Tab-separated table of C-alpha atoms in Angstrom:
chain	number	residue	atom	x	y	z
A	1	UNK	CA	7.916	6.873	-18.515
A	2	UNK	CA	8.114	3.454	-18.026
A	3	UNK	CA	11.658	1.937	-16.795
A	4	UNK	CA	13.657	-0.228	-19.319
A	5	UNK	CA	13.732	-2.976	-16.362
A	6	UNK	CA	9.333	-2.927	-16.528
A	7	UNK	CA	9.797	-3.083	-20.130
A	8	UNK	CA	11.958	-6.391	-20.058
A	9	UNK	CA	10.133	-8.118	-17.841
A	10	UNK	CA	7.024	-7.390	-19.431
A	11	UNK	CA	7.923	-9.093	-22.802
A	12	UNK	CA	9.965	-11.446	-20.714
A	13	UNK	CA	6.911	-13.285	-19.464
A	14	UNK	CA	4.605	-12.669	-22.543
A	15	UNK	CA	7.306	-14.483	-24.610
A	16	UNK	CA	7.378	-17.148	-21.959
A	17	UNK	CA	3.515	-17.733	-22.568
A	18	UNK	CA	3.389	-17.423	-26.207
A	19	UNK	CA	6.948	-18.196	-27.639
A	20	UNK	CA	6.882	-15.459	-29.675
A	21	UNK	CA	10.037	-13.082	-29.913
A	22	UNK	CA	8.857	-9.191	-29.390
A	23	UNK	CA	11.436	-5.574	-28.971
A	24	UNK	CA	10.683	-3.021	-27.565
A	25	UNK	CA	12.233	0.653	-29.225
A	26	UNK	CA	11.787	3.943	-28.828
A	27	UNK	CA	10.651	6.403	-31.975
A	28	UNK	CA	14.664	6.497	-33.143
A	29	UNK	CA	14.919	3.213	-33.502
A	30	UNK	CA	17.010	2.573	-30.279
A	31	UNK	CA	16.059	-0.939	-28.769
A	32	UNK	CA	15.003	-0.146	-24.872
A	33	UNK	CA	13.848	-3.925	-24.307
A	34	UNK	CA	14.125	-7.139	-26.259
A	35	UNK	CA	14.044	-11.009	-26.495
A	36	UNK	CA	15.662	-11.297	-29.570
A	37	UNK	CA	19.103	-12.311	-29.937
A	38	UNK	CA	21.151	-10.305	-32.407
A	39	UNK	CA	22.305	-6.765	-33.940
A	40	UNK	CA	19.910	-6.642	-36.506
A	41	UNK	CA	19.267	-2.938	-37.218
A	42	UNK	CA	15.580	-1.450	-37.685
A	43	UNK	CA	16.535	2.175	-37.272
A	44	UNK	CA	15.245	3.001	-40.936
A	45	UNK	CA	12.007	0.489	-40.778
A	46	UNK	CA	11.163	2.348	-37.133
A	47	UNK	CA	11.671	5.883	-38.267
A	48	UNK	CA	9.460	5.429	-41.556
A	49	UNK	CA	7.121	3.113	-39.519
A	50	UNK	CA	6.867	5.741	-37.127
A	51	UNK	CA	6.283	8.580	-39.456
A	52	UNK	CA	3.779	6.896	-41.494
A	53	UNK	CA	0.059	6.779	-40.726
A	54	UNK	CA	-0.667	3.041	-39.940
A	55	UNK	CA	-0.969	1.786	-36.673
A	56	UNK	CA	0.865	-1.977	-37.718
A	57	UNK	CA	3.049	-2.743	-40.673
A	58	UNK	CA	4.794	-6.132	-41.400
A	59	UNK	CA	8.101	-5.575	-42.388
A	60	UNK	CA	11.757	-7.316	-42.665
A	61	UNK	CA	9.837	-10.490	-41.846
A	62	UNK	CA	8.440	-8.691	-38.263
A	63	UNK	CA	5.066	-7.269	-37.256
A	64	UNK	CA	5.201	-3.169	-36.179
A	65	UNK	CA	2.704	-1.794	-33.398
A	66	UNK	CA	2.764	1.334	-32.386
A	67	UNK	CA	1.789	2.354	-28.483
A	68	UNK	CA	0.689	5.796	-27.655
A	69	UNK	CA	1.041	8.279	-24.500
A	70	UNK	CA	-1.869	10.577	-24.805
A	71	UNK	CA	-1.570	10.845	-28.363
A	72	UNK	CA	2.243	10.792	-29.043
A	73	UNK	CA	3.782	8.169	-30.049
A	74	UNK	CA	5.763	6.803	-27.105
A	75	UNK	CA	7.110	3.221	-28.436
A	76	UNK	CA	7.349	0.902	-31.566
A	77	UNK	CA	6.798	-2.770	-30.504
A	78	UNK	CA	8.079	-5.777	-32.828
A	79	UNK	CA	6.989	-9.337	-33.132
A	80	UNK	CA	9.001	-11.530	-34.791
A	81	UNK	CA	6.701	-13.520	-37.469
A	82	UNK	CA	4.034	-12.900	-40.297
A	83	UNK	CA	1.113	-14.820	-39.145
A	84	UNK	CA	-2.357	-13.637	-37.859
A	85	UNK	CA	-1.156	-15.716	-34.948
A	86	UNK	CA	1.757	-13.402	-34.236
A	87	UNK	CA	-0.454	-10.158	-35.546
A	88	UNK	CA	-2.732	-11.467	-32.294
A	89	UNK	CA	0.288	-11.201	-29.731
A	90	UNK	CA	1.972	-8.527	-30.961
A	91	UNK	CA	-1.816	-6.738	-29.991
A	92	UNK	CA	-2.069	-8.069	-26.904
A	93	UNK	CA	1.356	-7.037	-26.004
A	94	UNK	CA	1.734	-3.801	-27.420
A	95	UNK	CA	-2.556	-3.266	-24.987
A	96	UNK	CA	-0.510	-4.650	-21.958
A	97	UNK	CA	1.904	-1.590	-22.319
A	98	UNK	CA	0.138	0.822	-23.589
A	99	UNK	CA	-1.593	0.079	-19.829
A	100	UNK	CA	1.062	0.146	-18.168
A	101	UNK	CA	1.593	4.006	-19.341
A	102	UNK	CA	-1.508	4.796	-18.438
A	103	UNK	CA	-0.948	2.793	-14.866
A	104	UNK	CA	2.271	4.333	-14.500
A	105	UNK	CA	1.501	8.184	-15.546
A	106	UNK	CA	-1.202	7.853	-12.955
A	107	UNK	CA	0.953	6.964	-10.372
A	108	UNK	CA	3.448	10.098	-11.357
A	109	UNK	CA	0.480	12.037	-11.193
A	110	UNK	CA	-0.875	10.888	-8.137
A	111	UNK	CA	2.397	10.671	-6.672
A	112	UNK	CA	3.184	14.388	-7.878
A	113	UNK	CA	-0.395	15.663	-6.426
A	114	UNK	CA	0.425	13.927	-2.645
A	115	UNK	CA	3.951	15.614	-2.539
A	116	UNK	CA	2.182	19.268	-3.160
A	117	UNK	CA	-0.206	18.854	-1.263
A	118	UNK	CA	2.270	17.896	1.659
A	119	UNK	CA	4.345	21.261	0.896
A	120	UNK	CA	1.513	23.378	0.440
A	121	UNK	CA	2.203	24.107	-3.179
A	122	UNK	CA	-1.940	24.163	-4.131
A	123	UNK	CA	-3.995	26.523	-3.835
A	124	UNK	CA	-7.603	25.149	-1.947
A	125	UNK	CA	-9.359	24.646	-5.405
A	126	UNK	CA	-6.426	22.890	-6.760
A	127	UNK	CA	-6.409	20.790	-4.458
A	128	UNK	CA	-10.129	19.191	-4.792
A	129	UNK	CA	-10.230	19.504	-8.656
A	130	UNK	CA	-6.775	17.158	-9.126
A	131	UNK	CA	-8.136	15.046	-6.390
A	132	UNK	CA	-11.467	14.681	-8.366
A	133	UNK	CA	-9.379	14.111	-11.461
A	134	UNK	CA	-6.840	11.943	-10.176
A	135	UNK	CA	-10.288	9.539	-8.247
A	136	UNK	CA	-8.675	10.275	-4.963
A	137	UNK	CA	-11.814	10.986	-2.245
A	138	UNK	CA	-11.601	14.277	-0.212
A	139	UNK	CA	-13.323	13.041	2.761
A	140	UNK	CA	-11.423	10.160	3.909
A	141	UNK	CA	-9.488	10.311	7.557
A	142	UNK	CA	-6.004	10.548	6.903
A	143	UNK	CA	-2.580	10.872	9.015
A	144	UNK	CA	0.827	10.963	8.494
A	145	UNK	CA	4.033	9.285	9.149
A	146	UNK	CA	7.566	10.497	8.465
A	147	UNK	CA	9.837	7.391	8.466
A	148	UNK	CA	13.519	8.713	8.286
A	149	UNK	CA	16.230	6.603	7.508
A	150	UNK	CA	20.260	7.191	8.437
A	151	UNK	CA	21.152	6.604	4.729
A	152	UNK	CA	20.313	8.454	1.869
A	153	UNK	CA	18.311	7.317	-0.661
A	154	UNK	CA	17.527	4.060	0.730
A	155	UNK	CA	15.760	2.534	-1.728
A	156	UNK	CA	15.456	-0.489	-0.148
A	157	UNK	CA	13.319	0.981	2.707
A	158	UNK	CA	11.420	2.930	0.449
A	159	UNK	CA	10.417	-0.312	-1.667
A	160	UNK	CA	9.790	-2.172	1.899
A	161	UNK	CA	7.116	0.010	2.796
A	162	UNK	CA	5.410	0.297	-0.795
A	163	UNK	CA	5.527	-3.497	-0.373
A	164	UNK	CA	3.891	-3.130	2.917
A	165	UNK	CA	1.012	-0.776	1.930
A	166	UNK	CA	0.360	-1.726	-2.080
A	167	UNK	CA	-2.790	-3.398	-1.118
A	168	UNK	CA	-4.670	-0.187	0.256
A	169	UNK	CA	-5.395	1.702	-2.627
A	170	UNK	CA	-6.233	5.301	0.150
A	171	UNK	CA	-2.802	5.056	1.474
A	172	UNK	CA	0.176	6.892	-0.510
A	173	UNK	CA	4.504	6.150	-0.002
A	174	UNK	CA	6.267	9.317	-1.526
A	175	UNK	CA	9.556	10.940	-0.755
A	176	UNK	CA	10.124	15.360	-0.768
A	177	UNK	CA	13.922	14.677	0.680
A	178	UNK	CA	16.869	12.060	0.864
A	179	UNK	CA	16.339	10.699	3.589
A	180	UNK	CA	12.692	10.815	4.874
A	181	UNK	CA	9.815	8.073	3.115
A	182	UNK	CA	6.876	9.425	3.866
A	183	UNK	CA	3.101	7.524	4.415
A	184	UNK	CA	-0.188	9.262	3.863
A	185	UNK	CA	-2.044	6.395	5.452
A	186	UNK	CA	-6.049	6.106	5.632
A	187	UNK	CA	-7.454	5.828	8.714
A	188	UNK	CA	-10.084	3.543	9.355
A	189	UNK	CA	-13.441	4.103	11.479
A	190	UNK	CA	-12.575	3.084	14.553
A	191	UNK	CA	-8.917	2.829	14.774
A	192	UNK	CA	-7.571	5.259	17.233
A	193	UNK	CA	-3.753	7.043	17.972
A	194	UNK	CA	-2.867	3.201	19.700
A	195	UNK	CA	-3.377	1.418	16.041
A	196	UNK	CA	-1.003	4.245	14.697
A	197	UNK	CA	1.289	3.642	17.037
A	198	UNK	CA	1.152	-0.201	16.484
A	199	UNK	CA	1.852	0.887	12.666
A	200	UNK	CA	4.543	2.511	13.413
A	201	UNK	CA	5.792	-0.347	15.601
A	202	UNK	CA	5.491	-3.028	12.201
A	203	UNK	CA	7.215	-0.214	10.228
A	204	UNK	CA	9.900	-0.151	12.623
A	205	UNK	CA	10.434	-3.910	12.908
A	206	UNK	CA	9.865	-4.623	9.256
A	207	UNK	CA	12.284	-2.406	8.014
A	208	UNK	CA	14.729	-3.439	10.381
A	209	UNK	CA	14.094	-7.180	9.398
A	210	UNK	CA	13.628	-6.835	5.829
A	211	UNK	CA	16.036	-3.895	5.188
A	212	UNK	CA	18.172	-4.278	6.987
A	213	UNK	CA	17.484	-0.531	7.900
A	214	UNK	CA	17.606	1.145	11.218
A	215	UNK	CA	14.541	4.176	11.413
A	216	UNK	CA	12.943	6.366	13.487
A	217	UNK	CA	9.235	6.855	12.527
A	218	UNK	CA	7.323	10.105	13.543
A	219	UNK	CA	3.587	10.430	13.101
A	220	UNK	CA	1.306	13.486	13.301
A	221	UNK	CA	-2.722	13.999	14.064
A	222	UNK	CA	-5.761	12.200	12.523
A	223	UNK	CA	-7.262	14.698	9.978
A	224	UNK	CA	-10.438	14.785	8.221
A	225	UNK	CA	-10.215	16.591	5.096
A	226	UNK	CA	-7.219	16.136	2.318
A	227	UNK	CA	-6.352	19.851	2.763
A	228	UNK	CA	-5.471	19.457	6.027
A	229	UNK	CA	-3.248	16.672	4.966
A	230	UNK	CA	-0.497	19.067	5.150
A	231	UNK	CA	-1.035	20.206	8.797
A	232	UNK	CA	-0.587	16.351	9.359
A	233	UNK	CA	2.747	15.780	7.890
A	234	UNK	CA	4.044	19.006	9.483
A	235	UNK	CA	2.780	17.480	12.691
A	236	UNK	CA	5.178	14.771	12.160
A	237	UNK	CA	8.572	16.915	10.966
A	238	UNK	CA	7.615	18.943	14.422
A	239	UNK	CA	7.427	15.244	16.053
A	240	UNK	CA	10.965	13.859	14.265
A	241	UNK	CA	13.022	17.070	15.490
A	242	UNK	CA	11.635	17.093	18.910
A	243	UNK	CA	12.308	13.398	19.308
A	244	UNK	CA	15.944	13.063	18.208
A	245	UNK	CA	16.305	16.215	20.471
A	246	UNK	CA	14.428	15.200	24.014
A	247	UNK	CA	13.864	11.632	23.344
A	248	UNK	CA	16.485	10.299	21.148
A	249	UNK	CA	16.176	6.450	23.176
A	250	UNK	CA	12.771	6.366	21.494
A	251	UNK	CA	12.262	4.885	17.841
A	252	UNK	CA	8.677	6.115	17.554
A	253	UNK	CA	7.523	9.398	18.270
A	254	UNK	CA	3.870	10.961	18.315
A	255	UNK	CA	3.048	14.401	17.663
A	256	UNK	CA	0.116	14.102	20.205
A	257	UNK	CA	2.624	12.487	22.893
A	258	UNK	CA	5.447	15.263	22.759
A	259	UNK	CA	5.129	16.803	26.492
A	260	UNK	CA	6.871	19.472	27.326
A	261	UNK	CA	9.682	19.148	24.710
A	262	UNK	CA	7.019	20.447	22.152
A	263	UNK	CA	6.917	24.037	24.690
A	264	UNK	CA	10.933	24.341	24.988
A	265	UNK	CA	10.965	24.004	20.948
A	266	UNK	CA	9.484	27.063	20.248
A	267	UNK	CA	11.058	28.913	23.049
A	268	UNK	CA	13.356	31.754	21.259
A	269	UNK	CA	17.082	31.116	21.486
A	270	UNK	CA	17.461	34.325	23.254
A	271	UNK	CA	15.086	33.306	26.202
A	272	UNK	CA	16.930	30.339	26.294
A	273	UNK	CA	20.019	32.038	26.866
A	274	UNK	CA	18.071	34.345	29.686
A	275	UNK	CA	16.727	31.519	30.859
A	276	UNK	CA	20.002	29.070	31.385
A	277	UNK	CA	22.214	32.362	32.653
A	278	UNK	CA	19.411	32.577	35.283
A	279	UNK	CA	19.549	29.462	36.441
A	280	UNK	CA	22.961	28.347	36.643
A	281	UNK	CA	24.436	31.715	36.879
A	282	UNK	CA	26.787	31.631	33.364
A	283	UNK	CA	27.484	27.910	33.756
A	284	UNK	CA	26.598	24.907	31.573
A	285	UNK	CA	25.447	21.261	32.858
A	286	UNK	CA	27.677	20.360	30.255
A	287	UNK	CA	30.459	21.033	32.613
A	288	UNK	CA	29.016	18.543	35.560
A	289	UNK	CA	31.743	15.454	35.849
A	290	UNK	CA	29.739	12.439	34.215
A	291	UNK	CA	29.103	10.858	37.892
A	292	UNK	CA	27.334	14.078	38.656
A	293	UNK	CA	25.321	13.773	35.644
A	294	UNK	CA	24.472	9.895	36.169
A	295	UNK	CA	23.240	10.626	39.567
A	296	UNK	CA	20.796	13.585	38.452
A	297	UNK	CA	19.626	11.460	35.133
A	298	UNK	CA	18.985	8.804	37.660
A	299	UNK	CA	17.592	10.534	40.499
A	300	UNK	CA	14.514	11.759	37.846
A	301	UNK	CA	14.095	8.386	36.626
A	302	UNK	CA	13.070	6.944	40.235
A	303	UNK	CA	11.004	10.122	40.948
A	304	UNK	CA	13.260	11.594	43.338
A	305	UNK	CA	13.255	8.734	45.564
A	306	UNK	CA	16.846	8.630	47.146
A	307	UNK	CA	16.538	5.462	48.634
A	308	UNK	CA	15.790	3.672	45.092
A	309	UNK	CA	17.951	5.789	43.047
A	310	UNK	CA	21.119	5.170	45.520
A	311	UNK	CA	20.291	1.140	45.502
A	312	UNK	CA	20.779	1.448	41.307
A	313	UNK	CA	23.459	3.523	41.273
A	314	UNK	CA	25.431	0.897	44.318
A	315	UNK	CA	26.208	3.524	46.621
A	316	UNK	CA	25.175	4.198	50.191
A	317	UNK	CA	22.351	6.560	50.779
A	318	UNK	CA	24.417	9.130	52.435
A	319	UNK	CA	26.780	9.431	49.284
A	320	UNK	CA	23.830	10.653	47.338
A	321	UNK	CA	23.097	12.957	50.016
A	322	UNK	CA	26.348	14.304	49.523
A	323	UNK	CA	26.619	14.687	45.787
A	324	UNK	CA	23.085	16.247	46.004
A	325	UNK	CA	24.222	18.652	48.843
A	326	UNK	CA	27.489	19.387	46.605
A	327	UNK	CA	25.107	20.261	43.700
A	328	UNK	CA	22.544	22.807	45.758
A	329	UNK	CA	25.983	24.644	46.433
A	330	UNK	CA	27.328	24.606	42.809
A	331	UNK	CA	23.556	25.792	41.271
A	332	UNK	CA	21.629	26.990	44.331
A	333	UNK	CA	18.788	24.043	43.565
A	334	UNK	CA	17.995	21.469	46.074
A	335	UNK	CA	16.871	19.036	43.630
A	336	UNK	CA	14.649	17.106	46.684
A	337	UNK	CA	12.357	19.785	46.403
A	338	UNK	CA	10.299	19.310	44.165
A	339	UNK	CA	9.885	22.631	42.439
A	340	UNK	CA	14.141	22.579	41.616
A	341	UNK	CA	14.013	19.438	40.174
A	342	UNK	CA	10.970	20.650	37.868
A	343	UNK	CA	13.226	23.547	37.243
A	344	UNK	CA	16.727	21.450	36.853
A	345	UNK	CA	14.664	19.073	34.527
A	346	UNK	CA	13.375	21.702	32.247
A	347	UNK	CA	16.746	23.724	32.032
A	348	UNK	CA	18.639	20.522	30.908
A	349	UNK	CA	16.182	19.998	28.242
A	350	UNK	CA	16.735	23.933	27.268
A	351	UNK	CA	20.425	23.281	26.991
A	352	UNK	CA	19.871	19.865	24.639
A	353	UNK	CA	17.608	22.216	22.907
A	354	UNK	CA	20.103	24.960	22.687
A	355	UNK	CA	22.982	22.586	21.543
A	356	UNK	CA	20.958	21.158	18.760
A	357	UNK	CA	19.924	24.835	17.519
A	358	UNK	CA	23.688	25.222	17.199
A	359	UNK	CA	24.377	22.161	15.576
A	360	UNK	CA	22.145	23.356	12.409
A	361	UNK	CA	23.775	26.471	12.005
A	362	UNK	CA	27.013	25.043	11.189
């Protein structure tokens, strides 16, 4: 169904061409657009109109068309006048909408077809017959991106990125949620996981320009076939959670670039808890005083160089000595050897990983 708004604007600019006054109504007579001033009532001419067998009447000095959806009878269009002139626009006008069923029903369809096929709601011949019916090609590289906004229903973003991607006809903007717009984009010959992430990089600046919108934009794997289309955009939900959990500083996240926040995902919560009891014997880096925290964060960042990390933090190089020696008491890891920090590193990831697992259940 086409919106009321559509409607108006299409016999908006056809009366601005041709002068002539047209309404739009439904098969009840109700008026869903018009350019005609007045409260002139048609109810009874639309209703017998509409239950007759002719496809134009004049009557009460206007011209009748009717305009089908697959056979039923979706809208009665009026012109105002009696001439062939006006016979000729009322035609053209009640052709221009009758396309734009067809354009829009298409897009439903099309539209309907992408967001089953992302949630694995077709069966493998369902999925190539509709895409044979619907003229979209099986064979065409494809990938995914998940753009997820903080508001719901952003319509704004989600009308920023058709904008973005009307012109390629391969690529597809759909929504399954409130909050996450979601891209089946083609992918070129050629173009490799650095264009993607350059996509992702306009998506993030345009929607931040022209929205107004602040997202974070997750992307799965190149695929080859439409059915594994789906494998693609679960690629990316895999990609979104990870990120906001490990990397939450980044904007952009790659399924293909998750390191080892993709292993401690799938860990089982009760290893975790093993895991973190074993290591800091019951305790929780939650508990470290923030200056203990900075220094560790810090410390990784410059590779476990204490001369570099205690020239950032603007401390002498014996005080990080002695806040490292005061943590190898509290957890039993020397984190100057290399094979506690790897440790330290990966058991403060299982913690953010633990805290966000907890977050969902409540």
């Amino acid at each position: 169904m086409i919106s009321n708004q559509i409607l108006q604007d299409t016999i908006d600019g056809i009366k601005a061409i041709t002068r002539v006054e047209l309404c739009v109504m439904d098969t009840e007579g109700k008026t869903l657009a018009t350019t005609i001033r007045g409260n002139e009532s048609f109810i009874e001419a639309v209703s017998g109109f509409a239950n007759s067998a002719a496809e134009s009447q004049v009557m009460q000095g206007y011209q009748f068309f009717k305009i089908y959806d697959e056979n039923e009878l979706e809208y009665v269009l009026l012109a105002k006048g009696e001439t062939d002139d006006i016979y000729m626009v009322g035609k053209m006008a009640a052709f221009q909408i009758q396309n734009l069923l067809i354009a829009y029903k298409e897009r439903f369809d099309k539209d309907n077809f992408i967001k089953n096929l992302l949630l694995d709601n077709l069966l493998l011949v369902d999925i190539y017959n509709r895409a044979k019916k619907l003229h979209i090609e099986t064979n065409v590289k494809r990938i995914v991106f998940i753009v997820e906004t903080k508001n719901e229903k952003d319509t704004n973003a989600l009308e920023t990125v058709r904008t973005m991607f009307s012109s390629k006809t391969k690529d597809f903007i759909t929504a399954v949620d409130e909050k996450n717009i979601i891209l089946v984009k083609e992918v070129k010959p050629g173009e490799t996981y650095d264009d993607m992430e350059k996509t992702a990089k306009v998506i993030v600046d345009m929607l931040n320009t022209e929205a107004m919108s602040a997202v974070n934009v997750a992307f799965g794997t190149i695929v080859n076939e439409i059915k594994e289309v789906s494998r693609s955009y679960k690629e990316a939900k895999l990609a979104l959670d990870v990120g906001k959990i490990f990397y939450s500083d980044r904007r952009i996240i790659a399924y293909s670039n998750l390191g080892i926040g993709r292993l401690i995902y799938q860990l089982p919560m009760p290893l975790c808890n093993m895991f973190i009891k074993e290591i800091f014997d019951g305790k929780s880096p939650d508990e470290f005083d923030e200056e203990t925290l900075t220094t560790i964060n810090k410390f990784f960042e410059n590779s476990l160089n204490v001369s570099e990390t205690s020239r950032q933090l603007y401390i002498h190089r014996n005080t990080l000595v002695y806040r490292l020696d005061k943590l190898e008491k509290s957890t039993g890891l020397d984190l100057r050897v290399f094979e506690d920090a790897i440790t330290f590193k990966i058991a403060l990831m299982v913690v953010k990983y633990m805290k966000y697992m907890e977050s969902l259940d409540y």
